Amino acid sequence: MSAKRFGGAHSPSGDPTEQSASNPSQWNKFSGRKAKSVDVRTILMFVLPTPLLFAAIGAMGGSNAVSLIGFLSAYVLMMLGAWLLREGQRAAAAYEERAIARAPAFPRKLCAAALAGVGVFLGQLIASAPDGVFSAAASLVQSGVFGVIAAVVHVLAFGIDPLKSKGLSASFHQAELDRVTEAVERAEEKLKNIEQHARKVRDSEVTERVTRLNATVRDMISLVERDPRDLSRARRYLGVYLKGAEEATRKYAENHARLNDPKIRSDYMALLTDLEASFSRGRETLLLDDRTDLEVEIEVLRDRLGQESA
């Protein structure tokens, strides 16, 4: 099959910066892939257990070891629950952002609700300090009710973890979903590292160019997520060549801090231009389902990264 050739920014002779400059949303579309996964309510969950800490300090002043241990235990349980809630929200946000995703292996939000319930139960039980068997039984029931209410309200406020994988068409198998999700997770980790290395340079132009490159890569990732059959053809892009981009960015950040050589910056910016153009053309060939052109583009990108590492 002969591929249809595109003119403009995505053509072999085109300049990807031309389209990006004229249409910033084109490269910024996926730059915010990481969701605003933690809200103010989650931050408050780290603050709400504070009275338990003060109660433990008061018990220490009163030389009440049982109350001290109880209040401290309740405080630790609720703080651990707040931390699990935050991590659960981040995992759920990553799940929602992807077209194909596995459910989180560990139900962090549900465990956070359980810990909140146990923390409230324990804190209420110690605070009531009943005298007599009847009072102790009544306090136990009352504390249990408070604990259950706390857990239920937690679930209603923050929801539960995703319980099943999504995006798996009937024409695909679980093994394909696993391969895609693993490849996407590794690619996202490389993109995150590239962004972190670029920020160390403290150069707004470099940061902008890296953002554009990563947005282009995420366009390719989105294609793979929508159709796992594209993974076999995009694997070298998202694996070997993205790793090469990560290493080039790391080396540039290190050399820039040590040498501050304008030629190093010029070479790196040229590499970013070539990488962005290559990933853009690779994405177009995936859309066209043209294996021949993609293999040619892979060879071009391999040569470019080879020259950079030489």
PDB file of C-alpha atoms in Angstrom:
ATOM      1  CA  MET A   1       0.000   0.000   0.000  1.00  0.00           C
ATOM      2  CA  SER A   2       1.258   3.431  -0.868  1.00  0.00           C
ATOM      3  CA  ALA A   3       0.640   6.050   1.749  1.00  0.00           C
ATOM      4  CA  LYS A   4      -1.073   9.310   1.041  1.00  0.00           C
ATOM      5  CA  ARG A   5       1.411  12.115   1.510  1.00  0.00           C
ATOM      6  CA  PHE A   6       0.479  15.067   3.633  1.00  0.00           C
ATOM      7  CA  GLY A   7       1.694  18.573   3.048  1.00  0.00           C
ATOM      8  CA  GLY A   8       2.423  21.067   5.772  1.00  0.00           C
ATOM      9  CA  ALA A   9       3.701  20.452   9.249  1.00  0.00           C
ATOM     10  CA  HIS A  10       3.373  16.682   9.195  1.00  0.00           C
ATOM     11  CA  SER A  11       4.910  16.076   5.790  1.00  0.00           C
ATOM     12  CA  PRO A  12       8.489  14.739   5.592  1.00  0.00           C
ATOM     13  CA  SER A  13       9.624  18.169   4.501  1.00  0.00           C
ATOM     14  CA  GLY A  14       7.312  20.056   6.782  1.00  0.00           C
ATOM     15  CA  ASP A  15       8.088  21.930   9.925  1.00  0.00           C
ATOM     16  CA  PRO A  16       6.105  20.702  12.939  1.00  0.00           C
ATOM     17  CA  THR A  17       6.690  23.994  14.683  1.00  0.00           C
ATOM     18  CA  GLU A  18       4.664  25.776  12.000  1.00  0.00           C
ATOM     19  CA  GLN A  19       1.418  24.051  12.880  1.00  0.00           C
ATOM     20  CA  SER A  20       2.131  24.152  16.580  1.00  0.00           C
ATOM     21  CA  ALA A  21       2.661  27.878  16.493  1.00  0.00           C
ATOM     22  CA  SER A  22      -0.486  28.523  14.514  1.00  0.00           C
ATOM     23  CA  ASN A  23      -2.620  26.155  16.548  1.00  0.00           C
ATOM     24  CA  PRO A  24      -1.307  25.794  20.099  1.00  0.00           C
ATOM     25  CA  SER A  25      -4.242  23.610  21.101  1.00  0.00           C
ATOM     26  CA  GLN A  26      -2.972  20.999  18.658  1.00  0.00           C
ATOM     27  CA  TRP A  27       0.037  20.242  20.822  1.00  0.00           C
ATOM     28  CA  ASN A  28      -1.491  21.236  24.130  1.00  0.00           C
ATOM     29  CA  LYS A  29      -4.482  18.939  23.758  1.00  0.00           C
ATOM     30  CA  PHE A  30      -2.942  16.095  25.702  1.00  0.00           C
ATOM     31  CA  SER A  31      -0.312  18.019  27.658  1.00  0.00           C
ATOM     32  CA  GLY A  32      -2.549  18.012  30.705  1.00  0.00           C
ATOM     33  CA  ARG A  33      -2.985  14.258  30.650  1.00  0.00           C
ATOM     34  CA  LYS A  34      -2.318  14.057  34.361  1.00  0.00           C
ATOM     35  CA  ALA A  35      -5.634  14.988  35.917  1.00  0.00           C
ATOM     36  CA  LYS A  36      -6.341  17.227  38.835  1.00  0.00           C
ATOM     37  CA  SER A  37      -6.762  14.084  40.869  1.00  0.00           C
ATOM     38  CA  VAL A  38      -6.731  15.461  44.427  1.00  0.00           C
ATOM     39  CA  ASP A  39      -9.297  17.996  45.629  1.00  0.00           C
ATOM     40  CA  VAL A  40      -9.586  20.207  48.702  1.00  0.00           C
ATOM     41  CA  ARG A  41     -11.715  17.658  50.542  1.00  0.00           C
ATOM     42  CA  THR A  42      -8.862  15.181  50.401  1.00  0.00           C
ATOM     43  CA  ILE A  43      -6.495  17.714  51.936  1.00  0.00           C
ATOM     44  CA  LEU A  44      -9.031  18.268  54.723  1.00  0.00           C
ATOM     45  CA  MET A  45      -8.885  14.550  55.496  1.00  0.00           C
ATOM     46  CA  PHE A  46      -5.295  15.129  56.660  1.00  0.00           C
ATOM     47  CA  VAL A  47      -6.494  17.939  58.943  1.00  0.00           C
ATOM     48  CA  LEU A  48      -9.609  16.397  60.494  1.00  0.00           C
ATOM     49  CA  PRO A  49      -7.748  13.827  62.671  1.00  0.00           C
ATOM     50  CA  THR A  50      -5.766  16.625  64.415  1.00  0.00           C
ATOM     51  CA  PRO A  51      -8.063  16.694  67.535  1.00  0.00           C
ATOM     52  CA  LEU A  52      -7.096  13.065  68.143  1.00  0.00           C
ATOM     53  CA  LEU A  53      -3.453  14.118  68.306  1.00  0.00           C
ATOM     54  CA  PHE A  54      -4.281  16.841  70.814  1.00  0.00           C
ATOM     55  CA  ALA A  55      -6.316  14.328  72.839  1.00  0.00           C
ATOM     56  CA  ALA A  56      -3.301  11.980  72.891  1.00  0.00           C
ATOM     57  CA  ILE A  57      -1.093  14.821  74.153  1.00  0.00           C
ATOM     58  CA  GLY A  58      -3.647  15.539  76.861  1.00  0.00           C
ATOM     59  CA  ALA A  59      -3.722  11.869  77.849  1.00  0.00           C
ATOM     60  CA  MET A  60       0.063  11.917  78.087  1.00  0.00           C
ATOM     61  CA  GLY A  61      -0.147  14.848  80.513  1.00  0.00           C
ATOM     62  CA  GLY A  62      -2.684  12.928  82.569  1.00  0.00           C
ATOM     63  CA  SER A  63      -0.508   9.804  82.596  1.00  0.00           C
ATOM     64  CA  ASN A  64      -3.302   7.774  80.995  1.00  0.00           C
ATOM     65  CA  ALA A  65      -1.444   5.202  78.919  1.00  0.00           C
ATOM     66  CA  VAL A  66      -4.587   3.474  77.590  1.00  0.00           C
ATOM     67  CA  SER A  67      -6.080   6.721  76.295  1.00  0.00           C
ATOM     68  CA  LEU A  68      -2.702   7.800  74.890  1.00  0.00           C
ATOM     69  CA  ILE A  69      -2.291   4.601  72.881  1.00  0.00           C
ATOM     70  CA  GLY A  70      -5.928   4.627  71.795  1.00  0.00           C
ATOM     71  CA  PHE A  71      -5.976   8.216  70.557  1.00  0.00           C
ATOM     72  CA  LEU A  72      -2.607   7.839  68.841  1.00  0.00           C
ATOM     73  CA  SER A  73      -3.768   4.650  67.134  1.00  0.00           C
ATOM     74  CA  ALA A  74      -6.952   6.354  65.933  1.00  0.00           C
ATOM     75  CA  TYR A  75      -4.914   9.298  64.638  1.00  0.00           C
ATOM     76  CA  VAL A  76      -2.466   7.057  62.760  1.00  0.00           C
ATOM     77  CA  LEU A  77      -5.295   5.014  61.225  1.00  0.00           C
ATOM     78  CA  MET A  78      -7.085   8.105  59.952  1.00  0.00           C
ATOM     79  CA  MET A  79      -3.896   9.658  58.580  1.00  0.00           C
ATOM     80  CA  LEU A  80      -3.089   6.406  56.789  1.00  0.00           C
ATOM     81  CA  GLY A  81      -6.620   6.447  55.416  1.00  0.00           C
ATOM     82  CA  ALA A  82      -6.143  10.011  54.147  1.00  0.00           C
ATOM     83  CA  TRP A  83      -2.926   8.985  52.398  1.00  0.00           C
ATOM     84  CA  LEU A  84      -4.619   5.957  50.808  1.00  0.00           C
ATOM     85  CA  LEU A  85      -7.492   8.168  49.683  1.00  0.00           C
ATOM     86  CA  ARG A  86      -5.097  10.554  47.953  1.00  0.00           C
ATOM     87  CA  GLU A  87      -3.295   7.719  46.193  1.00  0.00           C
ATOM     88  CA  GLY A  88      -6.617   6.108  45.282  1.00  0.00           C
ATOM     89  CA  GLN A  89      -7.850   9.317  43.687  1.00  0.00           C
ATOM     90  CA  ARG A  90      -4.666   9.594  41.643  1.00  0.00           C
ATOM     91  CA  ALA A  91      -4.993   5.998  40.481  1.00  0.00           C
ATOM     92  CA  ALA A  92      -8.665   6.543  39.610  1.00  0.00           C
ATOM     93  CA  ALA A  93      -7.804   9.722  37.674  1.00  0.00           C
ATOM     94  CA  ALA A  94      -5.176   7.870  35.639  1.00  0.00           C
ATOM     95  CA  TYR A  95      -7.737   5.121  34.988  1.00  0.00           C
ATOM     96  CA  GLU A  96     -10.341   7.634  33.775  1.00  0.00           C
ATOM     97  CA  GLU A  97      -7.900   9.401  31.459  1.00  0.00           C
ATOM     98  CA  ARG A  98      -7.003   6.296  29.493  1.00  0.00           C
ATOM     99  CA  ALA A  99      -9.124   4.713  26.828  1.00  0.00           C
ATOM    100  CA  ILE A 100      -7.832   1.291  27.850  1.00  0.00           C
ATOM    101  CA  ALA A 101      -6.945   0.645  31.479  1.00  0.00           C
ATOM    102  CA  ARG A 102      -6.816  -2.051  34.105  1.00  0.00           C
ATOM    103  CA  ALA A 103      -8.600  -1.554  37.389  1.00  0.00           C
ATOM    104  CA  PRO A 104      -6.225  -0.628  40.242  1.00  0.00           C
ATOM    105  CA  ALA A 105      -4.841  -3.798  41.789  1.00  0.00           C
ATOM    106  CA  PHE A 106      -5.374  -2.510  45.338  1.00  0.00           C
ATOM    107  CA  PRO A 107      -8.690  -0.825  46.344  1.00  0.00           C
ATOM    108  CA  ARG A 108      -7.132   2.199  48.056  1.00  0.00           C
ATOM    109  CA  LYS A 109     -10.297   4.278  48.381  1.00  0.00           C
ATOM    110  CA  LEU A 110     -12.287   1.434  49.916  1.00  0.00           C
ATOM    111  CA  CYS A 111      -9.478   0.729  52.370  1.00  0.00           C
ATOM    112  CA  ALA A 112      -9.330   4.455  53.175  1.00  0.00           C
ATOM    113  CA  ALA A 113     -13.053   4.398  54.017  1.00  0.00           C
ATOM    114  CA  ALA A 114     -12.543   1.360  56.259  1.00  0.00           C
ATOM    115  CA  LEU A 115      -9.620   3.007  58.062  1.00  0.00           C
ATOM    116  CA  ALA A 116     -11.638   6.182  58.562  1.00  0.00           C
ATOM    117  CA  GLY A 117     -14.441   4.140  60.083  1.00  0.00           C
ATOM    118  CA  VAL A 118     -12.110   2.222  62.397  1.00  0.00           C
ATOM    119  CA  GLY A 119     -10.344   5.453  63.415  1.00  0.00           C
ATOM    120  CA  VAL A 120     -13.626   7.159  64.322  1.00  0.00           C
ATOM    121  CA  PHE A 121     -14.791   4.054  66.180  1.00  0.00           C
ATOM    122  CA  LEU A 122     -11.609   3.811  68.220  1.00  0.00           C
ATOM    123  CA  GLY A 123     -11.432   7.536  68.971  1.00  0.00           C
ATOM    124  CA  GLN A 124     -15.081   7.647  70.066  1.00  0.00           C
ATOM    125  CA  LEU A 125     -14.672   4.528  72.197  1.00  0.00           C
ATOM    126  CA  ILE A 126     -11.665   5.916  74.067  1.00  0.00           C
ATOM    127  CA  ALA A 127     -13.246   9.349  74.444  1.00  0.00           C
ATOM    128  CA  SER A 128     -16.411   7.937  76.050  1.00  0.00           C
ATOM    129  CA  ALA A 129     -14.395   6.056  78.744  1.00  0.00           C
ATOM    130  CA  PRO A 130     -17.444   4.195  80.130  1.00  0.00           C
ATOM    131  CA  ASP A 131     -17.797   2.925  83.674  1.00  0.00           C
ATOM    132  CA  GLY A 132     -19.637  -0.330  84.304  1.00  0.00           C
ATOM    133  CA  VAL A 133     -20.583  -3.209  82.002  1.00  0.00           C
ATOM    134  CA  PHE A 134     -23.812  -1.645  80.756  1.00  0.00           C
ATOM    135  CA  SER A 135     -22.158   1.665  79.980  1.00  0.00           C
ATOM    136  CA  ALA A 136     -19.309  -0.141  78.232  1.00  0.00           C
ATOM    137  CA  ALA A 137     -21.729  -2.071  76.016  1.00  0.00           C
ATOM    138  CA  ALA A 138     -23.684   1.072  75.189  1.00  0.00           C
ATOM    139  CA  SER A 139     -20.482   2.957  74.384  1.00  0.00           C
ATOM    140  CA  LEU A 140     -19.297   0.093  72.160  1.00  0.00           C
ATOM    141  CA  VAL A 141     -22.537   0.152  70.172  1.00  0.00           C
ATOM    142  CA  GLN A 142     -22.520   3.931  69.933  1.00  0.00           C
ATOM    143  CA  SER A 143     -18.900   3.993  68.764  1.00  0.00           C
ATOM    144  CA  GLY A 144     -19.651   1.294  66.226  1.00  0.00           C
ATOM    145  CA  VAL A 145     -22.532   3.335  64.824  1.00  0.00           C
ATOM    146  CA  PHE A 146     -20.291   6.394  64.502  1.00  0.00           C
ATOM    147  CA  GLY A 147     -17.639   4.296  62.778  1.00  0.00           C
ATOM    148  CA  VAL A 148     -20.089   2.843  60.260  1.00  0.00           C
ATOM    149  CA  ILE A 149     -21.515   6.281  59.536  1.00  0.00           C
ATOM    150  CA  ALA A 150     -18.007   7.652  58.977  1.00  0.00           C
ATOM    151  CA  ALA A 151     -17.169   4.857  56.523  1.00  0.00           C
ATOM    152  CA  VAL A 152     -20.450   5.256  54.612  1.00  0.00           C
ATOM    153  CA  VAL A 153     -20.082   9.043  54.385  1.00  0.00           C
ATOM    154  CA  HIS A 154     -16.494   8.546  53.165  1.00  0.00           C
ATOM    155  CA  VAL A 155     -17.709   6.303  50.336  1.00  0.00           C
ATOM    156  CA  LEU A 156     -20.520   8.693  49.437  1.00  0.00           C
ATOM    157  CA  ALA A 157     -18.133  11.656  49.395  1.00  0.00           C
ATOM    158  CA  PHE A 158     -15.205  10.104  47.536  1.00  0.00           C
ATOM    159  CA  GLY A 159     -16.636   7.067  45.781  1.00  0.00           C
ATOM    160  CA  ILE A 160     -14.976   3.708  45.332  1.00  0.00           C
ATOM    161  CA  ASP A 161     -12.115   2.424  43.216  1.00  0.00           C
ATOM    162  CA  PRO A 162     -12.676   1.299  39.611  1.00  0.00           C
ATOM    163  CA  LEU A 163     -13.545  -2.377  39.921  1.00  0.00           C
ATOM    164  CA  LYS A 164     -13.021  -3.648  36.384  1.00  0.00           C
ATOM    165  CA  SER A 165     -10.857  -3.057  33.356  1.00  0.00           C
ATOM    166  CA  LYS A 166     -12.225  -0.830  30.604  1.00  0.00           C
ATOM    167  CA  GLY A 167     -11.830  -0.298  26.900  1.00  0.00           C
ATOM    168  CA  LEU A 168     -11.510  -3.957  25.928  1.00  0.00           C
ATOM    169  CA  SER A 169     -13.510  -4.582  22.769  1.00  0.00           C
ATOM    170  CA  ALA A 170     -15.021  -7.993  22.223  1.00  0.00           C
ATOM    171  CA  SER A 171     -12.603  -8.428  19.295  1.00  0.00           C
ATOM    172  CA  PHE A 172      -9.576  -8.105  21.602  1.00  0.00           C
ATOM    173  CA  HIS A 173      -8.290 -10.448  24.280  1.00  0.00           C
ATOM    174  CA  GLN A 174      -7.181  -9.828  27.851  1.00  0.00           C
ATOM    175  CA  ALA A 175      -3.569 -10.482  26.837  1.00  0.00           C
ATOM    176  CA  GLU A 176      -3.767  -7.615  24.331  1.00  0.00           C
ATOM    177  CA  LEU A 177      -5.156  -5.314  27.000  1.00  0.00           C
ATOM    178  CA  ASP A 178      -2.318  -6.265  29.342  1.00  0.00           C
ATOM    179  CA  ARG A 179       0.322  -5.574  26.687  1.00  0.00           C
ATOM    180  CA  VAL A 180      -1.188  -2.196  25.826  1.00  0.00           C
ATOM    181  CA  THR A 181      -1.576  -1.040  29.419  1.00  0.00           C
ATOM    182  CA  GLU A 182       1.990  -2.085  30.272  1.00  0.00           C
ATOM    183  CA  ALA A 183       3.361  -0.296  27.203  1.00  0.00           C
ATOM    184  CA  VAL A 184       1.351   2.853  27.972  1.00  0.00           C
ATOM    185  CA  GLU A 185       2.458   2.866  31.610  1.00  0.00           C
ATOM    186  CA  ARG A 186       6.119   2.537  30.607  1.00  0.00           C
ATOM    187  CA  ALA A 187       5.741   5.265  27.982  1.00  0.00           C
ATOM    188  CA  GLU A 188       4.048   7.598  30.468  1.00  0.00           C
ATOM    189  CA  GLU A 189       6.882   7.029  32.930  1.00  0.00           C
ATOM    190  CA  LYS A 190       9.419   7.983  30.252  1.00  0.00           C
ATOM    191  CA  LEU A 191       7.424  11.108  29.385  1.00  0.00           C
ATOM    192  CA  LYS A 192       7.330  12.057  33.054  1.00  0.00           C
ATOM    193  CA  ASN A 193      11.119  11.646  33.292  1.00  0.00           C
ATOM    194  CA  ILE A 194      11.645  13.746  30.162  1.00  0.00           C
ATOM    195  CA  GLU A 195       9.546  16.541  31.665  1.00  0.00           C
ATOM    196  CA  GLN A 196      11.432  16.361  34.964  1.00  0.00           C
ATOM    197  CA  HIS A 197      14.837  16.530  33.242  1.00  0.00           C
ATOM    198  CA  ALA A 198      13.676  19.450  31.082  1.00  0.00           C
ATOM    199  CA  ARG A 199      12.511  21.423  34.116  1.00  0.00           C
ATOM    200  CA  LYS A 200      15.999  21.182  35.613  1.00  0.00           C
ATOM    201  CA  VAL A 201      17.324  23.262  32.717  1.00  0.00           C
ATOM    202  CA  ARG A 202      15.090  26.209  33.708  1.00  0.00           C
ATOM    203  CA  ASP A 203      14.653  27.251  30.084  1.00  0.00           C
ATOM    204  CA  SER A 204      11.083  28.144  29.107  1.00  0.00           C
ATOM    205  CA  GLU A 205      11.692  27.413  25.419  1.00  0.00           C
ATOM    206  CA  VAL A 206      13.047  23.960  26.186  1.00  0.00           C
ATOM    207  CA  THR A 207      10.114  23.266  28.492  1.00  0.00           C
ATOM    208  CA  GLU A 208       7.657  24.352  25.798  1.00  0.00           C
ATOM    209  CA  ARG A 209       9.303  22.209  23.144  1.00  0.00           C
ATOM    210  CA  VAL A 210       9.374  19.177  25.418  1.00  0.00           C
ATOM    211  CA  THR A 211       5.688  19.735  26.188  1.00  0.00           C
ATOM    212  CA  ARG A 212       4.944  19.764  22.461  1.00  0.00           C
ATOM    213  CA  LEU A 213       6.959  16.612  21.858  1.00  0.00           C
ATOM    214  CA  ASN A 214       5.237  14.800  24.720  1.00  0.00           C
ATOM    215  CA  ALA A 215       1.831  15.904  23.450  1.00  0.00           C
ATOM    216  CA  THR A 216       2.693  14.412  20.054  1.00  0.00           C
ATOM    217  CA  VAL A 217       3.772  11.162  21.711  1.00  0.00           C
ATOM    218  CA  ARG A 218       0.527  11.080  23.679  1.00  0.00           C
ATOM    219  CA  ASP A 219      -1.375  11.436  20.411  1.00  0.00           C
ATOM    220  CA  MET A 220       0.296   8.206  19.307  1.00  0.00           C
ATOM    221  CA  ILE A 221      -0.482   6.604  22.673  1.00  0.00           C
ATOM    222  CA  SER A 222      -4.143   7.513  22.225  1.00  0.00           C
ATOM    223  CA  LEU A 223      -4.193   5.710  18.867  1.00  0.00           C
ATOM    224  CA  VAL A 224      -2.726   2.602  20.457  1.00  0.00           C
ATOM    225  CA  GLU A 225      -5.234   2.762  23.300  1.00  0.00           C
ATOM    226  CA  ARG A 226      -8.117   2.942  20.851  1.00  0.00           C
ATOM    227  CA  ASP A 227      -6.805   0.069  18.752  1.00  0.00           C
ATOM    228  CA  PRO A 228      -4.351  -2.325  20.477  1.00  0.00           C
ATOM    229  CA  ARG A 229      -3.434  -3.789  17.087  1.00  0.00           C
ATOM    230  CA  ASP A 230      -1.339  -0.649  16.497  1.00  0.00           C
ATOM    231  CA  LEU A 231       0.943  -1.544  19.410  1.00  0.00           C
ATOM    232  CA  SER A 232       3.138  -3.914  17.406  1.00  0.00           C
ATOM    233  CA  ARG A 233       3.946  -1.112  14.947  1.00  0.00           C
ATOM    234  CA  ALA A 234       4.279   1.621  17.554  1.00  0.00           C
ATOM    235  CA  ARG A 235       6.260  -0.440  20.059  1.00  0.00           C
ATOM    236  CA  ARG A 236       9.694   0.794  18.981  1.00  0.00           C
ATOM    237  CA  TYR A 237       8.476   4.386  19.068  1.00  0.00           C
ATOM    238  CA  LEU A 238       7.046   4.082  22.574  1.00  0.00           C
ATOM    239  CA  GLY A 239       9.901   1.931  23.810  1.00  0.00           C
ATOM    240  CA  VAL A 240      13.357   2.233  22.270  1.00  0.00           C
ATOM    241  CA  TYR A 241      13.022   5.675  20.690  1.00  0.00           C
ATOM    242  CA  LEU A 242      11.183   7.268  23.564  1.00  0.00           C
ATOM    243  CA  LYS A 243      13.910   5.891  25.818  1.00  0.00           C
ATOM    244  CA  GLY A 244      16.445   7.538  23.502  1.00  0.00           C
ATOM    245  CA  ALA A 245      14.615  10.855  23.873  1.00  0.00           C
ATOM    246  CA  GLU A 246      14.650  10.413  27.640  1.00  0.00           C
ATOM    247  CA  GLU A 247      18.407   9.732  27.682  1.00  0.00           C
ATOM    248  CA  ALA A 248      19.119  12.666  25.351  1.00  0.00           C
ATOM    249  CA  THR A 249      17.147  15.005  27.630  1.00  0.00           C
ATOM    250  CA  ARG A 250      18.907  13.691  30.716  1.00  0.00           C
ATOM    251  CA  LYS A 251      22.330  14.189  29.138  1.00  0.00           C
ATOM    252  CA  TYR A 252      21.423  17.667  27.955  1.00  0.00           C
ATOM    253  CA  ALA A 253      20.237  18.686  31.434  1.00  0.00           C
ATOM    254  CA  GLU A 254      23.475  17.414  32.964  1.00  0.00           C
ATOM    255  CA  ASN A 255      25.754  19.027  30.363  1.00  0.00           C
ATOM    256  CA  HIS A 256      23.823  22.303  30.380  1.00  0.00           C
ATOM    257  CA  ALA A 257      24.276  22.673  34.125  1.00  0.00           C
ATOM    258  CA  ARG A 258      27.989  21.867  33.862  1.00  0.00           C
ATOM    259  CA  LEU A 259      29.019  23.580  30.601  1.00  0.00           C
ATOM    260  CA  ASN A 260      26.226  25.960  29.557  1.00  0.00           C
ATOM    261  CA  ASP A 261      27.380  25.517  25.950  1.00  0.00           C
ATOM    262  CA  PRO A 262      25.147  27.213  23.306  1.00  0.00           C
ATOM    263  CA  LYS A 263      26.062  24.497  20.769  1.00  0.00           C
ATOM    264  CA  ILE A 264      24.761  21.780  23.097  1.00  0.00           C
ATOM    265  CA  ARG A 265      21.492  23.669  23.389  1.00  0.00           C
ATOM    266  CA  SER A 266      21.271  24.135  19.620  1.00  0.00           C
ATOM    267  CA  ASP A 267      21.884  20.429  18.974  1.00  0.00           C
ATOM    268  CA  TYR A 268      19.299  19.420  21.571  1.00  0.00           C
ATOM    269  CA  MET A 269      16.655  21.786  20.168  1.00  0.00           C
ATOM    270  CA  ALA A 270      17.310  20.372  16.700  1.00  0.00           C
ATOM    271  CA  LEU A 271      16.857  16.876  18.097  1.00  0.00           C
ATOM    272  CA  LEU A 272      13.516  17.867  19.638  1.00  0.00           C
ATOM    273  CA  THR A 273      12.412  19.242  16.250  1.00  0.00           C
ATOM    274  CA  ASP A 274      13.338  15.998  14.503  1.00  0.00           C
ATOM    275  CA  LEU A 275      11.738  13.856  17.194  1.00  0.00           C
ATOM    276  CA  GLU A 276       8.504  15.811  17.083  1.00  0.00           C
ATOM    277  CA  ALA A 277       8.384  15.584  13.291  1.00  0.00           C
ATOM    278  CA  SER A 278       9.176  11.856  13.355  1.00  0.00           C
ATOM    279  CA  PHE A 279       6.542  11.039  15.960  1.00  0.00           C
ATOM    280  CA  SER A 280       4.004  13.159  14.043  1.00  0.00           C
ATOM    281  CA  ARG A 281       4.697  11.295  10.817  1.00  0.00           C
ATOM    282  CA  GLY A 282       4.630   7.997  12.689  1.00  0.00           C
ATOM    283  CA  ARG A 283       1.197   8.878  14.012  1.00  0.00           C
ATOM    284  CA  GLU A 284      -0.015   9.725  10.515  1.00  0.00           C
ATOM    285  CA  THR A 285       1.195   6.399   9.149  1.00  0.00           C
ATOM    286  CA  LEU A 286      -0.619   4.612  11.949  1.00  0.00           C
ATOM    287  CA  LEU A 287      -3.777   6.439  10.925  1.00  0.00           C
ATOM    288  CA  LEU A 288      -3.173   5.397   7.313  1.00  0.00           C
ATOM    289  CA  ASP A 289      -2.345   1.837   8.377  1.00  0.00           C
ATOM    290  CA  ASP A 290       0.738   1.956   6.154  1.00  0.00           C
ATOM    291  CA  ARG A 291       3.463  -0.408   7.351  1.00  0.00           C
ATOM    292  CA  THR A 292       6.042   0.501   4.687  1.00  0.00           C
ATOM    293  CA  ASP A 293       6.128   4.206   5.509  1.00  0.00           C
ATOM    294  CA  LEU A 294       6.257   3.497   9.230  1.00  0.00           C
ATOM    295  CA  GLU A 295       9.301   1.265   8.768  1.00  0.00           C
ATOM    296  CA  VAL A 296      11.009   4.044   6.778  1.00  0.00           C
ATOM    297  CA  GLU A 297      10.220   6.552   9.518  1.00  0.00           C
ATOM    298  CA  ILE A 298      11.579   4.170  12.159  1.00  0.00           C
ATOM    299  CA  GLU A 299      14.871   3.962  10.267  1.00  0.00           C
ATOM    300  CA  VAL A 300      15.077   7.773  10.077  1.00  0.00           C
ATOM    301  CA  LEU A 301      14.443   8.126  13.784  1.00  0.00           C
ATOM    302  CA  ARG A 302      16.974   5.407  14.595  1.00  0.00           C
ATOM    303  CA  ASP A 303      19.646   7.242  12.576  1.00  0.00           C
ATOM    304  CA  ARG A 304      18.843  10.562  14.268  1.00  0.00           C
ATOM    305  CA  LEU A 305      19.084   9.127  17.768  1.00  0.00           C
ATOM    306  CA  GLY A 306      22.237   7.280  16.790  1.00  0.00           C
ATOM    307  CA  GLN A 307      23.868  10.527  15.718  1.00  0.00           C
ATOM    308  CA  GLU A 308      22.832  12.189  18.984  1.00  0.00           C
ATOM    309  CA  SER A 309      24.395   9.469  21.115  1.00  0.00           C
ATOM    310  CA  ALA A 310      27.602   9.378  19.042  1.00  0.00           C
TER     311      ALA A 310
END
